[in-house]
Coordinates of C-alpha atoms and ligand atoms in Angstrom, one line a residue:
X193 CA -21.9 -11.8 12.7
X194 CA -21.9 -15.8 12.6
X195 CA -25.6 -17.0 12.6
X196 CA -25.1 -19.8 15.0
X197 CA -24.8 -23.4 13.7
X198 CA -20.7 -24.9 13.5
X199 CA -18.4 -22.7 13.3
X200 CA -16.0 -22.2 10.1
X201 CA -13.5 -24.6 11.0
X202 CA -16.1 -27.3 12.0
X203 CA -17.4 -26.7 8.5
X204 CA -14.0 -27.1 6.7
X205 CA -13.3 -30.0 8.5
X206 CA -16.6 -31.7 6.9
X207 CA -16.1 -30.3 3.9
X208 CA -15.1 -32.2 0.4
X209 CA -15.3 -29.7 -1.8
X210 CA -14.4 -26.1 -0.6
X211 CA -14.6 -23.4 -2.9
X212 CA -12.6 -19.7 -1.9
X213 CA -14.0 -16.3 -3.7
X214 CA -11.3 -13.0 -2.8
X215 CA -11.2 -9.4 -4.0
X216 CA -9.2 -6.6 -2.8
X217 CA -9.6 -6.9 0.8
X218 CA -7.6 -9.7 0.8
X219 CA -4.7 -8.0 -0.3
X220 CA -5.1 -4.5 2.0
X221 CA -3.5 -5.7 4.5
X222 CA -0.5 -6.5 2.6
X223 CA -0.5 -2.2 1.3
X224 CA -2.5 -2.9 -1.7
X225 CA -5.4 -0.4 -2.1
X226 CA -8.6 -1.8 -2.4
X227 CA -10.9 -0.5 -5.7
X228 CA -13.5 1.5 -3.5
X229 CA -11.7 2.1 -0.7
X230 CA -10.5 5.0 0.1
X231 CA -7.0 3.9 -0.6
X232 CA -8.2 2.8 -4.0
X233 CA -7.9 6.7 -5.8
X234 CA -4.7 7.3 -7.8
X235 CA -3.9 10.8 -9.0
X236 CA -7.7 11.8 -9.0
X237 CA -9.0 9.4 -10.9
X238 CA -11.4 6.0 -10.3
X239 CA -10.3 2.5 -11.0
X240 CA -13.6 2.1 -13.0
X241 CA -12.3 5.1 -15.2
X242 CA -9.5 4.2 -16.3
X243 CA -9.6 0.1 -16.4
X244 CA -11.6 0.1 -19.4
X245 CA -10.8 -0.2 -23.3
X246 CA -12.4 3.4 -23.7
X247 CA -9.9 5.1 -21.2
X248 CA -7.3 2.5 -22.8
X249 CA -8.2 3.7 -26.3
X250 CA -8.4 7.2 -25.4
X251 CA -5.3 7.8 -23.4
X252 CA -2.9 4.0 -23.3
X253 CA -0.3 6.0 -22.1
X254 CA -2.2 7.3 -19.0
X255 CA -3.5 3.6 -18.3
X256 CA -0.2 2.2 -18.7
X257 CA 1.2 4.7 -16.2
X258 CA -1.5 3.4 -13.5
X259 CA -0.4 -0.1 -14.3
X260 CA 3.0 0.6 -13.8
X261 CA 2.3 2.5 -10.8
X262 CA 0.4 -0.3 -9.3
X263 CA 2.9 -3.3 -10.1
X264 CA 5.8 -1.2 -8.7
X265 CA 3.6 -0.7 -5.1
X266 CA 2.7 -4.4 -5.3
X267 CA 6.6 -5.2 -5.8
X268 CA 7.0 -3.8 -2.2
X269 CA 4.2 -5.8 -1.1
X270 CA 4.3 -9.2 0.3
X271 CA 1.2 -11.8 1.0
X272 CA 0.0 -11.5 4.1
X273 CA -1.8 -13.7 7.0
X274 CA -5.2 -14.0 4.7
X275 CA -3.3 -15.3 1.7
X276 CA -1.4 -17.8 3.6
X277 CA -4.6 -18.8 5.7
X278 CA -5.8 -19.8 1.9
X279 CA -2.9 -21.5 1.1
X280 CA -2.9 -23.9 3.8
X281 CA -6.7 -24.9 3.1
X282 CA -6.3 -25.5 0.3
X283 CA -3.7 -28.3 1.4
X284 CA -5.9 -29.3 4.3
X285 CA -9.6 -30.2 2.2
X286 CA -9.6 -33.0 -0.6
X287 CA -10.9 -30.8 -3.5
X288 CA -10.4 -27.1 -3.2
X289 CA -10.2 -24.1 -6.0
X290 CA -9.3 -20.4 -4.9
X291 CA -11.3 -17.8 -7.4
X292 CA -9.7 -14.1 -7.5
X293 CA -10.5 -10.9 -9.0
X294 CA -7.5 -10.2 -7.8
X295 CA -4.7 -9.1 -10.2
X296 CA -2.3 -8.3 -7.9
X297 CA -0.6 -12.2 -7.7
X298 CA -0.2 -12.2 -4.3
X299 CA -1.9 -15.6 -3.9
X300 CA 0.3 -17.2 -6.3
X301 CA 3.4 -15.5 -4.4
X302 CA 2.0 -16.7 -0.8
X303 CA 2.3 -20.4 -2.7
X304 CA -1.5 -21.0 -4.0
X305 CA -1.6 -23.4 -7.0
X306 CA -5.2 -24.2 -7.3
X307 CA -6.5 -21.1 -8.3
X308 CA -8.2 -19.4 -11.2
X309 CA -7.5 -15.8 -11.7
X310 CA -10.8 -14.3 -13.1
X311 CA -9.8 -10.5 -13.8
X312 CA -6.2 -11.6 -15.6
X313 CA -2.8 -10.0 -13.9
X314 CA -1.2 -7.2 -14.4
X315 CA 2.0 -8.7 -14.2
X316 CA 1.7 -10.0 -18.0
X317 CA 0.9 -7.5 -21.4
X318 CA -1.0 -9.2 -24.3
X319 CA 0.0 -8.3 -27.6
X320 CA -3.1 -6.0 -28.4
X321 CA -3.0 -7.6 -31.9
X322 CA -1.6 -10.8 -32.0
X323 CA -2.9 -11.7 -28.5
X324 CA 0.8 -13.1 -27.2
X325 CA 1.6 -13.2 -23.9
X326 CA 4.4 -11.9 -22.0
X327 CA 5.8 -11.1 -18.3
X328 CA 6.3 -7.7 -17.1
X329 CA 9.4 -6.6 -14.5
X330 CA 8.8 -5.2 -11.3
X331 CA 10.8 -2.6 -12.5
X332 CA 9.0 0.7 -14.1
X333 CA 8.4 0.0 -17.8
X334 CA 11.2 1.6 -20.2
X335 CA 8.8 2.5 -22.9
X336 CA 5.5 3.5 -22.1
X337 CA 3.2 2.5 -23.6
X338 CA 5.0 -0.3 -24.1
X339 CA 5.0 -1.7 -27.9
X340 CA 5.4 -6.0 -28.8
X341 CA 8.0 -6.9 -31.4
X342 CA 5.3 -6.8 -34.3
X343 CA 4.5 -3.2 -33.0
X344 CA 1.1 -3.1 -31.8
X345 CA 0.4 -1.9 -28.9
X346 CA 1.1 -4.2 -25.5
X347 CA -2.0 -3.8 -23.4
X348 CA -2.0 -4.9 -19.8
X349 CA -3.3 -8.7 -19.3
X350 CA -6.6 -7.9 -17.2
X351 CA -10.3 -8.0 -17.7
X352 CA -11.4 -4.4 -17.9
X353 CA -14.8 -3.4 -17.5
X354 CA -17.1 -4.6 -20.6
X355 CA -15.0 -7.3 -21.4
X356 CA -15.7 -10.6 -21.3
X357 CA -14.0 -12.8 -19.2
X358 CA -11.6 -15.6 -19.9
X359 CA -14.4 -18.2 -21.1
X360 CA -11.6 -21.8 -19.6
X361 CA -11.9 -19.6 -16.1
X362 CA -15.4 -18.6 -15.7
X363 CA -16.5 -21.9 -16.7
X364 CA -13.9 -23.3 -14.1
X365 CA -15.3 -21.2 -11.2
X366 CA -19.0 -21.5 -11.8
X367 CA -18.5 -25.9 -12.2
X368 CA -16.4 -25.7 -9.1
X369 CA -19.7 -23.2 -7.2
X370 CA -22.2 -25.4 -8.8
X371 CA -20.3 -28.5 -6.9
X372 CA -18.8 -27.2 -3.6
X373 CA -20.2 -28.1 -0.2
X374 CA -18.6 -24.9 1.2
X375 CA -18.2 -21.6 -0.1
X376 CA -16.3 -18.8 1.5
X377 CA -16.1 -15.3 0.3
X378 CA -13.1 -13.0 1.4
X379 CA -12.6 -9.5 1.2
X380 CA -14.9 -7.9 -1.8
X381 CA -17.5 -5.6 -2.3
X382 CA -19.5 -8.3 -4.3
X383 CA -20.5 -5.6 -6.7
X384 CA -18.4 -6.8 -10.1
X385 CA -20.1 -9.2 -12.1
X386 CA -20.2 -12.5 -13.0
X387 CA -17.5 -13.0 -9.8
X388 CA -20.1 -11.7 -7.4
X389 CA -23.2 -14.0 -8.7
X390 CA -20.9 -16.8 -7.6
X391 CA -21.9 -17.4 -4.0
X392 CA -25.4 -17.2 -5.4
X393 CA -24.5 -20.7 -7.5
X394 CA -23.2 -22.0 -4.6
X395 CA -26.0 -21.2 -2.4
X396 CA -28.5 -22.6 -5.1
X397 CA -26.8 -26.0 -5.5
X398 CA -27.0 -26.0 -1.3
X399 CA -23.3 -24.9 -0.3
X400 CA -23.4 -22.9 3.0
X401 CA -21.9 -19.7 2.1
X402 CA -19.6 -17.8 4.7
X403 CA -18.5 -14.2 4.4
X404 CA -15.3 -12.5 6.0
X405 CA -15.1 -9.0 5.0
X406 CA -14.5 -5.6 6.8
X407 CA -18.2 -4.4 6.3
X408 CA -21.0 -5.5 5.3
X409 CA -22.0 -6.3 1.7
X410 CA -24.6 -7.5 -0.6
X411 CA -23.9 -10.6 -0.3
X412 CA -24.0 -10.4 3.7
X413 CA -28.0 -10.9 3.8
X414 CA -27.4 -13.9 1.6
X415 CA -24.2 -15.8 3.7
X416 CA -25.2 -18.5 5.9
X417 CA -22.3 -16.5 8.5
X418 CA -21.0 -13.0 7.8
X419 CA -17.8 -12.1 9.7
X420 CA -16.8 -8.6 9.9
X421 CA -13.4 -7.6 10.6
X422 CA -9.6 -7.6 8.9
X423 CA -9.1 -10.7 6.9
X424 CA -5.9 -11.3 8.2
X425 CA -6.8 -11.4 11.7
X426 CA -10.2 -13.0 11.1
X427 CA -9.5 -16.1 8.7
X428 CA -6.8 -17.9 10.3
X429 CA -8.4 -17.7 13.7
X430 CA -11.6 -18.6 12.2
X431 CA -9.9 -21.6 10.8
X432 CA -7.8 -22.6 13.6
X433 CA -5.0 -21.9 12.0
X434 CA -1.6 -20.9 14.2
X435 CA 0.1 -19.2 10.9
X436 CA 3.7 -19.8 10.9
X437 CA 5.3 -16.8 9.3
X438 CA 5.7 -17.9 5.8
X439 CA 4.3 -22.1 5.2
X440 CA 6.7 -24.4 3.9
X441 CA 6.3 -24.6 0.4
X442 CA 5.0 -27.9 -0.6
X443 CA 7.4 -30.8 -0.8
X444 CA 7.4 -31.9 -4.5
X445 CA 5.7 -35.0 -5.4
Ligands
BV8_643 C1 -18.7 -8.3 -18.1 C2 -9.3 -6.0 -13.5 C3 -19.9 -8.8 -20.1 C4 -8.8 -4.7 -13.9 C5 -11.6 -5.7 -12.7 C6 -25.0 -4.9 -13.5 C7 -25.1 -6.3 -13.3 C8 -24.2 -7.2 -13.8 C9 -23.0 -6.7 -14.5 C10 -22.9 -5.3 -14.6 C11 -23.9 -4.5 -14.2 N1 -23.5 -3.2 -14.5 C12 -22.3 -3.3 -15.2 C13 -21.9 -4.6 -15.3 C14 -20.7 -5.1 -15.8 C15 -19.5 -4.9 -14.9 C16 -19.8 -4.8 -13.5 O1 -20.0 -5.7 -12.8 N2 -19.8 -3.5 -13.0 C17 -20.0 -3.2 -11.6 C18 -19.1 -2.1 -11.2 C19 -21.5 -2.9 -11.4 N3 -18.8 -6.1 -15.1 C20 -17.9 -6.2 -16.2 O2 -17.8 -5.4 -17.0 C21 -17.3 -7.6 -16.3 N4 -17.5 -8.0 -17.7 O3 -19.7 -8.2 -17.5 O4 -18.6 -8.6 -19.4 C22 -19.5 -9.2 -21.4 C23 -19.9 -10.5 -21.8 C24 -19.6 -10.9 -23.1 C25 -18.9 -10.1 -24.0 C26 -18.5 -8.8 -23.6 C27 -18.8 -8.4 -22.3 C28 -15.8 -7.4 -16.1 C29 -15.5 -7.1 -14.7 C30 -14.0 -7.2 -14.4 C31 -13.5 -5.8 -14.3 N5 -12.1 -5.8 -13.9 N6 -10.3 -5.8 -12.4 C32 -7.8 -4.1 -12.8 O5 -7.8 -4.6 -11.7 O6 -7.1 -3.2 -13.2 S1 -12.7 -5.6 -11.5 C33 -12.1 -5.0 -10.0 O7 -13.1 -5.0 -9.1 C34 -11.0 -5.8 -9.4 O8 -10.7 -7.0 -10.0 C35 -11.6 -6.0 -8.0 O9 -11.1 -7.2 -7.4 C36 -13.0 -6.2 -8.4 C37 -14.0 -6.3 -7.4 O10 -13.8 -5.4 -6.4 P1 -13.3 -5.9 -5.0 O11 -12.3 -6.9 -5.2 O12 -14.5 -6.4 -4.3 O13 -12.7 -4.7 -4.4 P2 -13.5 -3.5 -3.6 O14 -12.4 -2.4 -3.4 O15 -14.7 -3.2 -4.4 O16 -13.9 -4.1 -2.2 C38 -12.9 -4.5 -1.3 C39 -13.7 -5.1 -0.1 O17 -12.8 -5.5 0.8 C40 -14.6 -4.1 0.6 O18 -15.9 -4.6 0.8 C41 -13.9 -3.8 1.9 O19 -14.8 -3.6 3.0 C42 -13.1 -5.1 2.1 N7 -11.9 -4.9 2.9 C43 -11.0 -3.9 2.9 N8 -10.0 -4.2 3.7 C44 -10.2 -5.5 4.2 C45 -11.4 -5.9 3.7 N9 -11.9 -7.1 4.0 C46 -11.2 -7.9 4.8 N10 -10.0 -7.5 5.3 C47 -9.5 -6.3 5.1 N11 -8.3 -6.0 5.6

């Protein structure tokens, strides 16, 4: 629980530079199972199993049917109270940058714009040869595996395990650590690395770092304030937010 000191919201409210770090939890409240949750099995196998280029290699048709599983269940979901929470700090602080692992898009969907996603999203395929981009419908895939025009192989556009991460984002998220005066962690396991050595940046350069999660984590002996409990209850309350249902989208400049 909170150490003492000011509260969140007394923190944002001094705070220049916030920086936001989410995993899964963010999204479980929306119906997106978490990766080590128990809602985060499919068929009987592991997320670690199969988002790899080994499993992709081995079996692409059996990873692309997870994929396709997955973007079809997040179709039905919708961003919930956390997401929006997010979305209106980010319009409340001078200089703020959400960092997901998530792949899900649910922050962009709930109307986040400053944002780095650190893991891809599996709602674009990369050409597995020439590397080209391209969107995927919510719809289930009508070739699978699916093939780009060239032929190659489309492979879903996500970091799997062993890869390296998109060099412009990582660099991004570990300036924008190495800068904040607030840091605030929502909703992972802080287990997947780099992402999880990014509170420890923070903390270095001097940023208080706050935890909301449903249980307790690695990072929890390290955070300045841990709160425990459902991101979607926790974060608005925390921030003194009244959530209206859905925030107006931002008028245009
Ligand atoms: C790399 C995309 C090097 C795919 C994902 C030891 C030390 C350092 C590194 C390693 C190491 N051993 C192995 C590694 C490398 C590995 C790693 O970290 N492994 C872990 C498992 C130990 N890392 C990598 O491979 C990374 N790459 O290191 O490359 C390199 C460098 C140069 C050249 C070549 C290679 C790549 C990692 C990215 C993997 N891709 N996703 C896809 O999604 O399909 S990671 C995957 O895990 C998701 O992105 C997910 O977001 C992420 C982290 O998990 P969480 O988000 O935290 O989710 P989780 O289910 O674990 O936890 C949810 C939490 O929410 C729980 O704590 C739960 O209590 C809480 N919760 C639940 N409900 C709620 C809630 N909280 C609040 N409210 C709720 N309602």
């Amino acid at each position: 629980m909170a150490k003492g000191g000011p509260g969140l919201a007394e923190r944002v409210a001094a705070a220049q530079r916030v920086v936001v770090l989410t995993g899964a939890g963010v999204s479980a409240e929306s119906g997106v199972p978490t990766f080590r949750g128990t809602g985060g099995l499919w068929r009987q196998y592991r997320a670690e199993d199969l988002a790899t280029p080994e499993a992709f290699g081995r079996d692409p048709r059996l990873v692309w049917e997870w994929y396709d599983w997955r973007r079809q269940l997040i179709a039905r979901c919708a961003p919930n109270a956390a997401h929006f929470a997010i979305v209106h700090l980010e319009r409340q602080v001078p200089e703020f940058l959400l960092v997901t692992q998530n792949v899900d898009g649910l922050h962009r969907r709930a109307g986040s714009v400053k944002m780095v996603e650190l893991h891809g999203n599996l709602w674009r395929a990369r050409c597995s040869r020439e590397g080209t981009i391209q969107d995927l419908p919510e719809t289930p895939l009508a070739e699978i595996p699916p093939r780009c025009a060239c032929g190659w192989l489309l492979r879903p556009d996500v970091v799997w395990f062993g890869e390296a991460l998109p060099p412009p984002a990582l660099e991004r998220a570990l300036l924008a650590a190495s800068a904040c005066d607030l840091f605030l962690v929502v909703g992972t396991s802080a287990v997947v690395h780099p992402a999880a050595s990014l509170p420890v940046v923070a903390k270095e350069h001097g940023a208080p770092v706050i935890e909301v999660n449903l249980e307790p984590t690695p990072l929890t002996a390290l955070a300045h304030e841990s709160h425990h409990g459902k991101a979607g209850d926790l974060l608005p309350r925390l921030l003194g937010f009244s959530l209206a249902p859905d925030p107006q989208p931002p008028t245009p400049a």
